[in-house]
């Protein structure tokens, strides 16, 4: 493992503490501030979403937008524990871990005015298990989903599956609940139970959400993504701003109430501007996803060649510039998480083009073209791709950058015939099984006997101690079989207007409980 300097370790601990504090204060109202009802919040996003169907996409942008419209049975509180949302309470689980009995809230209405009951939940979960990548993964262990009465759902499993409630809680490839008569293979109507409802979508201009007057919030106080969801704003308007520099300029000018995903260069520029910085430390990890199903990287030797060729330190520096924004770390979780290991150093940050070339030669590929799919809407993705391409060229590959908008990338990565590598990133998730890579159905399509063995052992472990041990085996399999390559850890930067209150840093920013203060 690469051992950081004492100063780097100290900074990592400070960043981890800061991230923990930020997450534990998700959307806590500002002390001394009195919320004001009314007004419109404008939010600049990284671009046009490929869809508003949160089941059919793992894109963070889709989850960020759709979580205002749709809701799940569970969500996460400020300590990243599953907490009820549309469910009345946490499920009753049988002693053998195979039966989950979920009571439903009885006061919920959809945006079309119809009441929610178990038949809607049943139809929605059935769609989730056939449409969403995470739902398809869950379907492999689900033997049946039943609605014994109008206010209860029962999920029966073939074997214990520890991540089930967390899977039902995530807003990404999400198990959202919608009216049964609105369900279709391809959604044309986006009707949920959330605090805001879709009013208008003008492609490449805006998505307009209006307060849903029939919303039934949970009692109590806001608690992370859970608890009360208060509707102070009349309207939330999401505006696609694909160019990172344009988003930075808009933030400095105070053009929007909130600007998401700013490049590191914007940090200094925000000082003295019309916006305040919003920093989430640490936020997550960028990675290169490799196409294991088709093409040159279906060969393990070729994937290992990519792994050894890369210089992750140079990629991180090119992407972020300021070391305060990133940490060199080949393990899937940083220190401070129970899932942290020290297994990544054997294959991380090697920049060994000579050994990589020998591995590539052993793969006997006649065409060494390596199609790298990336987008400038996440500018740091693009900068990492440029550096990666140079190191891969030195290892004998013929890299070909395909630079597209993010919506196109999320669509194109579904086709294994048109790419070899794509670049993405994830927030650090509280439950490793929520990461999309373990799914055979996620782009990359990692599917091997070893993957099945270690993932099954991890998901079936009944205690936290056992799951931590099994997770180390999963991570070792990742390093050995190379379905993707982690680049490092990084922080996230956004900006908000001083008049927008009630928000705190969050991996997927949301604007219930937010309000506009008088100028």
Short mmCIF file of C-alpha atoms in Angstrom, two decimals:
data_model
loop_
_atom_site.label_atom_id
_atom_site.label_comp_id
_atom_site.label_asym_id
_atom_site.label_seq_id
_atom_site.Cartn_x
_atom_site.Cartn_y
_atom_site.Cartn_z
CA UNK A 1 0.00 0.00 0.00
CA UNK A 2 1.16 3.56 -0.67
CA UNK A 3 1.79 5.16 2.71
CA UNK A 4 0.97 8.89 2.78
CA UNK A 5 3.18 11.29 4.63
CA UNK A 6 2.26 12.25 8.23
CA UNK A 7 0.95 15.58 6.99
CA UNK A 8 -1.19 13.80 4.39
CA UNK A 9 -2.55 11.42 7.00
CA UNK A 10 -3.39 14.36 9.25
CA UNK A 11 -5.16 16.13 6.42
CA UNK A 12 -7.08 12.94 5.56
CA UNK A 13 -8.26 12.64 9.15
CA UNK A 14 -9.36 16.29 9.16
CA UNK A 15 -11.22 15.79 5.87
CA UNK A 16 -12.92 12.65 7.13
CA UNK A 17 -14.01 14.40 10.31
CA UNK A 18 -15.27 17.35 8.31
CA UNK A 19 -17.24 15.01 6.03
CA UNK A 20 -18.75 13.20 8.98
CA UNK A 21 -19.82 16.46 10.57
CA UNK A 22 -21.23 17.72 7.29
CA UNK A 23 -23.24 14.57 6.73
CA UNK A 24 -24.49 14.48 10.31
CA UNK A 25 -25.87 17.99 9.80
CA UNK A 26 -27.65 17.34 6.51
CA UNK A 27 -30.31 19.98 6.01
CA UNK A 28 -30.44 21.06 9.63
CA UNK A 29 -32.03 24.52 9.64
CA UNK A 30 -29.62 27.36 10.29
CA UNK A 31 -29.63 28.38 13.93
CA UNK A 32 -31.48 31.60 14.54
CA UNK A 33 -33.05 31.64 11.07
CA UNK A 34 -36.82 31.58 10.63
CA UNK A 35 -37.98 29.73 7.50
CA UNK A 36 -40.01 31.75 5.03
CA UNK A 37 -42.63 30.15 2.78
CA UNK A 38 -42.76 30.95 -0.92
CA UNK A 39 -40.34 31.78 -3.65
CA UNK A 40 -38.45 29.98 -6.40
CA UNK A 41 -35.04 28.32 -6.13
CA UNK A 42 -33.00 28.01 -9.32
CA UNK A 43 -30.44 25.22 -9.44
CA UNK A 44 -27.71 24.88 -12.09
CA UNK A 45 -26.97 21.22 -12.85
CA UNK A 46 -24.23 19.57 -14.89
CA UNK A 47 -26.50 19.08 -17.88
CA UNK A 48 -29.68 17.59 -19.25
CA UNK A 49 -30.68 14.32 -17.55
CA UNK A 50 -31.06 11.32 -19.87
CA UNK A 51 -34.38 10.51 -18.17
CA UNK A 52 -36.51 11.36 -15.15
CA UNK A 53 -37.14 7.66 -14.49
CA UNK A 54 -35.00 6.91 -11.41
CA UNK A 55 -35.38 3.15 -11.86
CA UNK A 56 -33.80 3.12 -15.30
CA UNK A 57 -30.64 5.11 -14.56
CA UNK A 58 -27.75 5.09 -12.13
CA UNK A 59 -26.80 8.68 -13.03
CA UNK A 60 -26.45 10.89 -9.95
CA UNK A 61 -28.13 13.73 -11.82
CA UNK A 62 -31.25 11.62 -12.35
CA UNK A 63 -31.35 10.65 -8.68
CA UNK A 64 -30.84 14.25 -7.56
CA UNK A 65 -33.75 15.53 -9.64
CA UNK A 66 -36.13 12.60 -9.24
CA UNK A 67 -35.87 12.38 -5.44
CA UNK A 68 -38.03 15.52 -5.27
CA UNK A 69 -40.77 13.85 -7.34
CA UNK A 70 -40.63 10.22 -6.26
CA UNK A 71 -40.14 8.55 -2.89
CA UNK A 72 -39.00 5.14 -1.72
CA UNK A 73 -40.12 2.93 1.15
CA UNK A 74 -36.99 3.87 3.08
CA UNK A 75 -34.28 6.50 2.92
CA UNK A 76 -31.18 7.40 4.97
CA UNK A 77 -30.94 9.49 8.11
CA UNK A 78 -28.06 11.79 9.04
CA UNK A 79 -26.01 8.83 10.29
CA UNK A 80 -26.61 6.92 7.03
CA UNK A 81 -28.92 4.43 8.70
CA UNK A 82 -32.04 3.29 6.81
CA UNK A 83 -35.13 5.08 8.08
CA UNK A 84 -38.81 4.81 7.01
CA UNK A 85 -40.18 7.13 4.33
CA UNK A 86 -43.28 5.60 2.68
CA UNK A 87 -43.04 2.61 4.98
CA UNK A 88 -44.55 3.13 8.42
CA UNK A 89 -41.53 1.61 10.16
CA UNK A 90 -38.51 -0.59 9.56
CA UNK A 91 -39.40 -4.11 8.40
CA UNK A 92 -40.08 -7.02 10.67
CA UNK A 93 -37.50 -9.65 9.65
CA UNK A 94 -37.93 -13.35 10.31
CA UNK A 95 -35.32 -15.13 12.47
CA UNK A 96 -33.81 -16.84 9.41
CA UNK A 97 -33.44 -13.49 7.59
CA UNK A 98 -35.60 -14.58 4.65
CA UNK A 99 -38.93 -12.80 5.19
CA UNK A 100 -39.35 -9.00 5.40
CA UNK A 101 -42.77 -7.71 6.45
CA UNK A 102 -43.13 -3.98 5.63
CA UNK A 103 -46.05 -1.92 7.01
CA UNK A 104 -47.06 1.01 4.78
CA UNK A 105 -48.18 4.51 5.67
CA UNK A 106 -51.92 4.98 5.12
CA UNK A 107 -52.15 8.73 4.52
CA UNK A 108 -50.21 8.98 1.24
CA UNK A 109 -51.51 10.35 -2.05
CA UNK A 110 -49.89 10.49 -5.46
CA UNK A 111 -49.59 13.69 -7.46
CA UNK A 112 -52.65 12.67 -9.48
CA UNK A 113 -54.72 12.56 -6.28
CA UNK A 114 -55.05 8.79 -6.03
CA UNK A 115 -54.30 7.11 -2.68
CA UNK A 116 -51.27 4.84 -2.34
CA UNK A 117 -51.86 1.28 -1.20
CA UNK A 118 -50.01 -2.03 -1.30
CA UNK A 119 -51.07 -2.76 -4.89
CA UNK A 120 -49.14 0.31 -6.09
CA UNK A 121 -46.10 -0.68 -4.03
CA UNK A 122 -46.26 -4.25 -5.33
CA UNK A 123 -46.45 -3.12 -8.97
CA UNK A 124 -43.62 -0.62 -8.43
CA UNK A 125 -41.30 -3.17 -6.81
CA UNK A 126 -42.04 -5.66 -9.59
CA UNK A 127 -40.98 -3.03 -12.13
CA UNK A 128 -37.87 -2.25 -10.05
CA UNK A 129 -36.76 -5.89 -10.09
CA UNK A 130 -37.04 -6.01 -13.89
CA UNK A 131 -35.88 -2.48 -14.81
CA UNK A 132 -33.32 -1.14 -12.33
CA UNK A 133 -29.79 -2.53 -12.21
CA UNK A 134 -29.95 -2.77 -8.43
CA UNK A 135 -33.43 -4.20 -8.58
CA UNK A 136 -32.30 -6.89 -11.00
CA UNK A 137 -29.49 -7.78 -8.62
CA UNK A 138 -31.97 -8.01 -5.74
CA UNK A 139 -34.30 -10.13 -7.87
CA UNK A 140 -31.77 -12.93 -7.87
CA UNK A 141 -32.39 -13.49 -4.15
CA UNK A 142 -36.09 -12.51 -4.04
CA UNK A 143 -38.45 -15.47 -4.31
CA UNK A 144 -41.66 -13.43 -4.11
CA UNK A 145 -43.16 -10.03 -3.34
CA UNK A 146 -46.69 -10.14 -1.94
CA UNK A 147 -49.40 -7.74 -0.77
CA UNK A 148 -51.39 -9.70 1.85
CA UNK A 149 -53.54 -6.64 2.57
CA UNK A 150 -53.86 -3.03 1.44
CA UNK A 151 -51.25 -1.75 3.88
CA UNK A 152 -48.57 -4.46 3.98
CA UNK A 153 -45.83 -5.74 1.69
CA UNK A 154 -44.03 -9.04 2.29
CA UNK A 155 -40.73 -9.80 0.54
CA UNK A 156 -39.53 -13.41 0.69
CA UNK A 157 -35.90 -14.24 -0.06
CA UNK A 158 -34.22 -17.41 -1.25
CA UNK A 159 -31.34 -16.67 1.09
CA UNK A 160 -30.46 -13.95 3.61
CA UNK A 161 -29.51 -10.67 1.93
CA UNK A 162 -28.18 -8.09 4.38
CA UNK A 163 -28.26 -5.07 1.99
CA UNK A 164 -31.98 -5.36 1.11
CA UNK A 165 -33.29 -2.41 3.15
CA UNK A 166 -30.39 -0.20 2.04
CA UNK A 167 -31.16 -1.13 -1.59
CA UNK A 168 -34.78 -0.11 -1.05
CA UNK A 169 -33.57 3.21 0.42
CA UNK A 170 -31.16 4.43 -2.26
CA UNK A 171 -32.32 7.12 -4.71
CA UNK A 172 -30.15 5.75 -7.52
CA UNK A 173 -31.59 2.95 -9.71
CA UNK A 174 -34.23 3.53 -7.09
CA UNK A 175 -37.18 1.47 -5.89
CA UNK A 176 -39.53 4.45 -6.16
CA UNK A 177 -43.26 4.02 -5.68
CA UNK A 178 -45.64 5.17 -8.40
CA UNK A 179 -49.33 4.58 -9.21
CA UNK A 180 -49.84 1.11 -10.67
CA UNK A 181 -51.88 2.45 -13.59
CA UNK A 182 -49.04 4.83 -14.60
CA UNK A 183 -46.40 2.10 -14.75
CA UNK A 184 -45.00 1.29 -18.19
CA UNK A 185 -41.76 -0.17 -19.58
CA UNK A 186 -40.84 3.36 -20.64
CA UNK A 187 -42.34 6.08 -18.46
CA UNK A 188 -44.13 8.93 -20.18
CA UNK A 189 -45.74 10.28 -17.00
CA UNK A 190 -43.70 11.03 -13.89
CA UNK A 191 -46.14 10.80 -11.01
CA UNK A 192 -44.86 10.18 -7.51
CA UNK A 193 -45.59 11.00 -3.88
CA UNK A 194 -42.78 13.52 -3.34
CA UNK A 195 -43.01 17.06 -1.96
CA UNK A 196 -42.70 18.52 -5.47
CA UNK A 197 -44.36 17.48 -8.71
CA UNK A 198 -43.28 17.88 -12.30
CA UNK A 199 -44.86 20.92 -13.91
CA UNK A 200 -42.82 21.28 -17.09
CA UNK A 201 -39.73 19.96 -18.81
CA UNK A 202 -38.22 22.02 -21.62
CA UNK A 203 -35.20 20.06 -22.88
CA UNK A 204 -31.90 21.93 -22.54
CA UNK A 205 -33.68 24.83 -20.81
CA UNK A 206 -35.21 23.79 -17.49
CA UNK A 207 -37.14 21.27 -15.44
CA UNK A 208 -39.84 22.96 -13.35
CA UNK A 209 -41.09 21.39 -10.13
CA UNK A 210 -44.00 22.83 -8.18
CA UNK A 211 -45.05 22.28 -4.58
CA UNK A 212 -47.43 19.32 -4.22
CA UNK A 213 -50.20 20.57 -1.93
CA UNK A 214 -51.36 17.03 -1.14
CA UNK A 215 -48.00 16.00 0.29
CA UNK A 216 -47.97 14.21 3.65
CA UNK A 217 -44.66 14.74 5.41
CA UNK A 218 -43.47 12.48 8.19
CA UNK A 219 -43.80 13.82 11.74
CA UNK A 220 -40.83 15.10 13.70
CA UNK A 221 -37.77 17.01 12.55
CA UNK A 222 -35.63 16.69 9.41
CA UNK A 223 -33.02 13.96 9.78
CA UNK A 224 -30.65 13.59 6.86
CA UNK A 225 -32.71 12.50 3.86
CA UNK A 226 -35.38 11.30 6.30
CA UNK A 227 -37.70 12.87 8.82
CA UNK A 228 -39.89 15.81 7.91
CA UNK A 229 -39.67 17.12 4.35
CA UNK A 230 -41.00 20.68 4.55
CA UNK A 231 -42.18 22.51 1.47
CA UNK A 232 -41.15 26.10 1.97
CA UNK A 233 -40.38 26.78 -1.71
CA UNK A 234 -43.19 27.24 -4.21
CA UNK A 235 -41.01 26.08 -7.08
CA UNK A 236 -37.64 24.50 -7.82
CA UNK A 237 -36.25 25.06 -11.28
CA UNK A 238 -33.33 22.89 -12.43
CA UNK A 239 -31.36 24.45 -15.29
CA UNK A 240 -28.79 22.43 -17.29
CA UNK A 241 -25.43 24.21 -17.58
CA UNK A 242 -23.16 21.71 -19.25
CA UNK A 243 -19.93 23.71 -19.33
CA UNK A 244 -18.02 23.69 -16.02
CA UNK A 245 -16.50 27.13 -16.62
CA UNK A 246 -19.93 28.56 -17.39
CA UNK A 247 -21.22 27.14 -14.10
CA UNK A 248 -18.30 28.77 -12.30
CA UNK A 249 -18.99 32.16 -13.87
CA UNK A 250 -22.68 31.82 -13.04
CA UNK A 251 -21.84 31.04 -9.41
CA UNK A 252 -19.57 34.05 -9.07
CA UNK A 253 -22.21 36.30 -10.60
CA UNK A 254 -24.94 34.96 -8.32
CA UNK A 255 -26.98 33.91 -11.32
CA UNK A 256 -28.45 30.85 -9.56
CA UNK A 257 -29.47 30.00 -6.02
CA UNK A 258 -27.42 26.80 -6.14
CA UNK A 259 -24.73 25.65 -8.59
CA UNK A 260 -23.74 22.00 -8.49
CA UNK A 261 -20.43 20.32 -9.35
CA UNK A 262 -17.92 23.15 -9.68
CA UNK A 263 -14.31 22.57 -10.76
CA UNK A 264 -11.53 23.09 -8.24
CA UNK A 265 -10.48 26.32 -9.95
CA UNK A 266 -13.70 27.93 -8.76
CA UNK A 267 -12.73 27.68 -5.08
CA UNK A 268 -10.55 30.78 -4.98
CA UNK A 269 -12.83 32.68 -7.32
CA UNK A 270 -15.82 32.25 -5.01
CA UNK A 271 -14.08 34.30 -2.34
CA UNK A 272 -15.76 37.70 -2.36
CA UNK A 273 -18.26 36.66 -5.04
CA UNK A 274 -22.04 36.71 -4.82
CA UNK A 275 -22.18 33.04 -3.81
CA UNK A 276 -21.00 31.00 -0.86
CA UNK A 277 -19.00 27.82 -1.30
CA UNK A 278 -20.46 24.44 -0.34
CA UNK A 279 -17.80 21.78 0.27
CA UNK A 280 -18.37 18.09 1.01
CA UNK A 281 -15.19 16.49 2.38
CA UNK A 282 -14.55 13.71 1.49
CA UNK A 283 -17.20 13.25 -1.16
CA UNK A 284 -16.30 10.22 -3.21
CA UNK A 285 -14.08 8.46 -5.68
CA UNK A 286 -13.62 8.68 -9.45
CA UNK A 287 -13.03 5.46 -11.35
CA UNK A 288 -12.40 4.01 -14.77
CA UNK A 289 -14.97 1.31 -15.59
CA UNK A 290 -13.68 -1.39 -17.94
CA UNK A 291 -15.81 -3.31 -20.43
CA UNK A 292 -15.34 -6.92 -19.33
CA UNK A 293 -17.98 -8.26 -21.72
CA UNK A 294 -16.76 -7.33 -25.17
CA UNK A 295 -13.72 -5.95 -26.96
CA UNK A 296 -10.06 -5.75 -26.01
CA UNK A 297 -10.73 -5.52 -22.26
CA UNK A 298 -12.68 -8.75 -22.15
CA UNK A 299 -9.16 -10.16 -21.71
CA UNK A 300 -7.99 -10.17 -18.08
CA UNK A 301 -4.40 -9.61 -19.19
CA UNK A 302 -5.42 -6.47 -21.09
CA UNK A 303 -7.32 -5.16 -18.05
CA UNK A 304 -4.31 -5.80 -15.85
CA UNK A 305 -2.18 -3.94 -18.38
CA UNK A 306 -4.43 -0.89 -18.01
CA UNK A 307 -4.20 -1.19 -14.23
CA UNK A 308 -0.38 -1.24 -14.20
CA UNK A 309 0.01 1.46 -16.85
CA UNK A 310 -1.85 4.21 -15.01
CA UNK A 311 -0.34 6.93 -12.87
CA UNK A 312 -3.23 7.84 -10.58
CA UNK A 313 -1.27 10.57 -8.82
CA UNK A 314 -0.81 12.45 -12.09
CA UNK A 315 -4.48 11.88 -12.97
CA UNK A 316 -5.63 13.35 -9.65
CA UNK A 317 -3.30 16.33 -9.92
CA UNK A 318 -4.47 17.06 -13.46
CA UNK A 319 -8.09 16.77 -12.38
CA UNK A 320 -7.96 18.85 -9.19
CA UNK A 321 -4.62 20.69 -9.02
CA UNK A 322 -4.86 21.43 -5.33
CA UNK A 323 -3.89 18.47 -3.08
CA UNK A 324 -6.44 19.73 -0.55
CA UNK A 325 -9.06 18.41 -2.97
CA UNK A 326 -7.86 14.84 -3.27
CA UNK A 327 -6.07 11.95 -1.56
CA UNK A 328 -4.04 9.19 -3.14
CA UNK A 329 -5.82 5.99 -2.12
CA UNK A 330 -6.32 2.75 -4.03
CA UNK A 331 -8.67 1.23 -1.46
CA UNK A 332 -12.40 1.51 -2.02
CA UNK A 333 -13.07 3.35 1.25
CA UNK A 334 -10.91 5.87 3.14
CA UNK A 335 -9.81 5.56 6.73
CA UNK A 336 -12.63 6.03 9.21
CA UNK A 337 -15.12 3.78 7.42
CA UNK A 338 -15.54 0.23 8.71
CA UNK A 339 -15.05 -0.96 5.11
CA UNK A 340 -11.54 0.51 4.77
CA UNK A 341 -8.77 -1.96 3.93
CA UNK A 342 -5.10 -1.74 2.94
CA UNK A 343 -5.16 -4.00 -0.10
CA UNK A 344 -4.85 -1.57 -2.98
CA UNK A 345 -1.14 -0.78 -2.91
CA UNK A 346 -0.03 -3.87 -4.80
CA UNK A 347 -1.59 -2.62 -8.04
CA UNK A 348 -2.22 1.09 -7.46
CA UNK A 349 -0.33 4.05 -8.95
CA UNK A 350 2.38 1.91 -10.58
CA UNK A 351 2.86 3.69 -13.93
CA UNK A 352 4.71 0.56 -15.07
CA UNK A 353 4.45 0.81 -18.84
CA UNK A 354 7.04 -1.91 -19.48
CA UNK A 355 5.22 -4.63 -17.52
CA UNK A 356 1.90 -3.35 -18.84
CA UNK A 357 3.15 -3.73 -22.43
CA UNK A 358 4.22 -7.33 -21.74
CA UNK A 359 0.77 -8.11 -20.36
CA UNK A 360 -0.87 -6.52 -23.38
CA UNK A 361 1.34 -8.55 -25.69
CA UNK A 362 0.22 -11.72 -23.90
CA UNK A 363 -3.40 -10.81 -24.64
CA UNK A 364 -2.58 -11.15 -28.36
CA UNK A 365 -4.97 -8.39 -29.40
CA UNK A 366 -4.76 -7.61 -33.11
CA UNK A 367 -6.47 -4.25 -32.67
CA UNK A 368 -5.17 -2.28 -29.69
CA UNK A 369 -7.59 0.63 -30.02
CA UNK A 370 -8.93 1.60 -26.59
CA UNK A 371 -12.12 3.69 -26.78
CA UNK A 372 -12.33 5.94 -23.71
CA UNK A 373 -15.75 7.48 -23.17
CA UNK A 374 -15.80 10.70 -21.15
CA UNK A 375 -17.60 14.04 -20.77
CA UNK A 376 -16.50 17.61 -20.15
CA UNK A 377 -19.62 18.29 -18.11
CA UNK A 378 -17.58 16.73 -15.32
CA UNK A 379 -14.38 18.53 -16.21
CA UNK A 380 -12.29 16.42 -13.84
CA UNK A 381 -13.35 13.27 -15.72
CA UNK A 382 -12.03 14.73 -18.95
CA UNK A 383 -8.74 15.85 -17.45
CA UNK A 384 -8.14 12.41 -15.97
CA UNK A 385 -8.90 10.86 -19.35
CA UNK A 386 -6.23 12.98 -21.02
CA UNK A 387 -3.53 11.82 -18.59
CA UNK A 388 -4.71 8.21 -18.67
CA UNK A 389 -4.53 8.19 -22.47
CA UNK A 390 -0.84 9.19 -22.44
CA UNK A 391 0.11 6.40 -20.03
CA UNK A 392 -1.95 3.85 -21.93
CA UNK A 393 -0.28 4.88 -25.17
CA UNK A 394 3.13 4.27 -23.56
CA UNK A 395 1.93 0.77 -22.62
CA UNK A 396 1.09 -0.11 -26.23
CA UNK A 397 -2.59 0.76 -26.41
CA UNK A 398 -4.01 3.07 -29.08
CA UNK A 399 -6.30 5.26 -26.94
CA UNK A 400 -9.20 7.02 -28.64
CA UNK A 401 -11.05 9.64 -26.60
CA UNK A 402 -14.78 9.94 -27.25
CA UNK A 403 -15.92 13.18 -25.62
CA UNK A 404 -19.70 13.48 -25.38
CA UNK A 405 -22.30 15.14 -23.17
CA UNK A 406 -23.19 13.28 -19.99
CA UNK A 407 -26.65 12.22 -21.12
CA UNK A 408 -25.15 10.64 -24.24
CA UNK A 409 -22.48 8.91 -22.17
CA UNK A 410 -25.03 7.32 -19.84
CA UNK A 411 -26.92 6.02 -22.87
CA UNK A 412 -23.87 4.88 -24.85
CA UNK A 413 -22.34 2.98 -21.94
CA UNK A 414 -25.32 0.60 -22.08
CA UNK A 415 -23.98 -0.82 -25.37
CA UNK A 416 -20.88 -2.99 -24.90
CA UNK A 417 -20.03 -2.76 -28.61
CA UNK A 418 -19.16 0.95 -28.62
CA UNK A 419 -16.73 1.53 -25.72
CA UNK A 420 -13.88 0.00 -23.75
CA UNK A 421 -13.49 2.42 -20.81
CA UNK A 422 -15.75 5.09 -19.36
CA UNK A 423 -15.03 7.47 -16.51
CA UNK A 424 -17.48 8.09 -13.70
CA UNK A 425 -17.50 8.76 -9.97
CA UNK A 426 -19.47 7.79 -6.89
CA UNK A 427 -20.09 9.22 -3.47
CA UNK A 428 -18.92 7.13 -0.55
CA UNK A 429 -21.98 5.06 0.22
CA UNK A 430 -22.73 3.71 3.70
CA UNK A 431 -23.40 0.21 2.39
CA UNK A 432 -20.87 -1.23 -0.11
CA UNK A 433 -23.56 -3.34 -1.77
CA UNK A 434 -25.10 -0.07 -2.98
CA UNK A 435 -22.13 0.60 -5.26
CA UNK A 436 -23.29 -0.27 -8.76
CA UNK A 437 -20.23 -2.30 -9.81
CA UNK A 438 -21.23 -5.58 -8.12
CA UNK A 439 -24.29 -5.83 -10.36
CA UNK A 440 -23.86 -8.03 -13.42
CA UNK A 441 -26.34 -5.70 -15.12
CA UNK A 442 -24.37 -2.47 -14.66
CA UNK A 443 -22.24 -1.25 -17.58
CA UNK A 444 -18.95 -3.10 -17.29
CA UNK A 445 -20.86 -6.33 -16.66
CA UNK A 446 -18.41 -7.92 -14.24
CA UNK A 447 -19.49 -11.55 -14.03
CA UNK A 448 -17.13 -14.33 -12.97
CA UNK A 449 -17.29 -17.33 -10.64
CA UNK A 450 -15.07 -15.53 -8.15
CA UNK A 451 -17.24 -12.43 -8.21
CA UNK A 452 -20.34 -14.53 -7.54
CA UNK A 453 -18.65 -16.41 -4.70
CA UNK A 454 -17.31 -13.39 -2.81
CA UNK A 455 -20.40 -11.23 -3.33
CA UNK A 456 -22.72 -14.01 -2.17
CA UNK A 457 -20.62 -14.54 0.96
CA UNK A 458 -20.63 -10.79 1.67
CA UNK A 459 -24.36 -10.34 1.17
CA UNK A 460 -25.33 -13.40 3.19
CA UNK A 461 -23.13 -12.65 6.21
CA UNK A 462 -25.39 -11.98 9.19
CA UNK A 463 -23.11 -9.88 11.44
CA UNK A 464 -21.23 -6.65 10.78
CA UNK A 465 -17.94 -8.29 11.76
CA UNK A 466 -18.44 -11.08 9.25
CA UNK A 467 -19.46 -8.66 6.52
CA UNK A 468 -16.30 -6.57 7.06
CA UNK A 469 -14.15 -9.67 6.59
CA UNK A 470 -16.09 -10.71 3.50
CA UNK A 471 -15.81 -7.19 2.05
CA UNK A 472 -12.02 -7.48 2.09
CA UNK A 473 -12.40 -10.58 -0.09
CA UNK A 474 -14.59 -8.61 -2.51
CA UNK A 475 -12.01 -5.84 -2.75
CA UNK A 476 -9.21 -8.33 -3.39
CA UNK A 477 -11.26 -9.81 -6.22
CA UNK A 478 -11.67 -6.31 -7.68
CA UNK A 479 -7.90 -5.76 -7.64
CA UNK A 480 -7.26 -9.16 -9.21
CA UNK A 481 -9.96 -9.20 -11.89
CA UNK A 482 -10.01 -5.42 -12.61
CA UNK A 483 -13.64 -4.66 -13.48
CA UNK A 484 -12.81 -1.03 -12.70
CA UNK A 485 -9.91 1.05 -11.39
CA UNK A 486 -10.26 3.55 -8.58
CA UNK A 487 -8.32 6.79 -9.16
CA UNK A 488 -8.43 8.18 -5.60
CA UNK A 489 -10.55 10.13 -3.12
CA UNK A 490 -11.84 13.63 -3.76
CA UNK A 491 -13.97 16.41 -2.33
CA UNK A 492 -16.95 18.07 -4.00
CA UNK A 493 -17.52 21.79 -4.49
CA UNK A 494 -20.80 23.60 -5.12
CA UNK A 495 -22.03 27.15 -4.50
CA UNK A 496 -25.21 28.71 -3.15
CA UNK A 497 -26.73 32.13 -2.81
CA UNK A 498 -26.62 33.62 0.71
CA UNK A 499 -30.41 33.95 0.44
CA UNK A 500 -30.91 30.18 0.08
CA UNK A 501 -31.22 28.75 3.58
CA UNK A 502 -31.79 25.34 5.08
CA UNK A 503 -29.32 23.39 2.93
CA UNK A 504 -26.12 21.59 3.90
CA UNK A 505 -23.55 19.67 1.85
CA UNK A 506 -24.98 16.38 0.60
CA UNK A 507 -23.93 13.83 -2.03
CA UNK A 508 -27.25 14.33 -3.85
CA UNK A 509 -28.37 17.88 -3.03
CA UNK A 510 -32.05 18.32 -2.27
CA UNK A 511 -34.21 21.33 -1.61
CA UNK A 512 -37.16 20.33 0.54
CA UNK A 513 -36.58 22.08 3.89
CA UNK A 514 -34.85 24.90 1.99
CA UNK A 515 -36.24 28.42 1.81
CA UNK A 516 -35.46 31.83 0.34
CA UNK A 517 -34.63 34.54 2.86
CA UNK A 518 -35.41 38.15 2.11
CA UNK A 519 -32.53 39.95 0.36
#
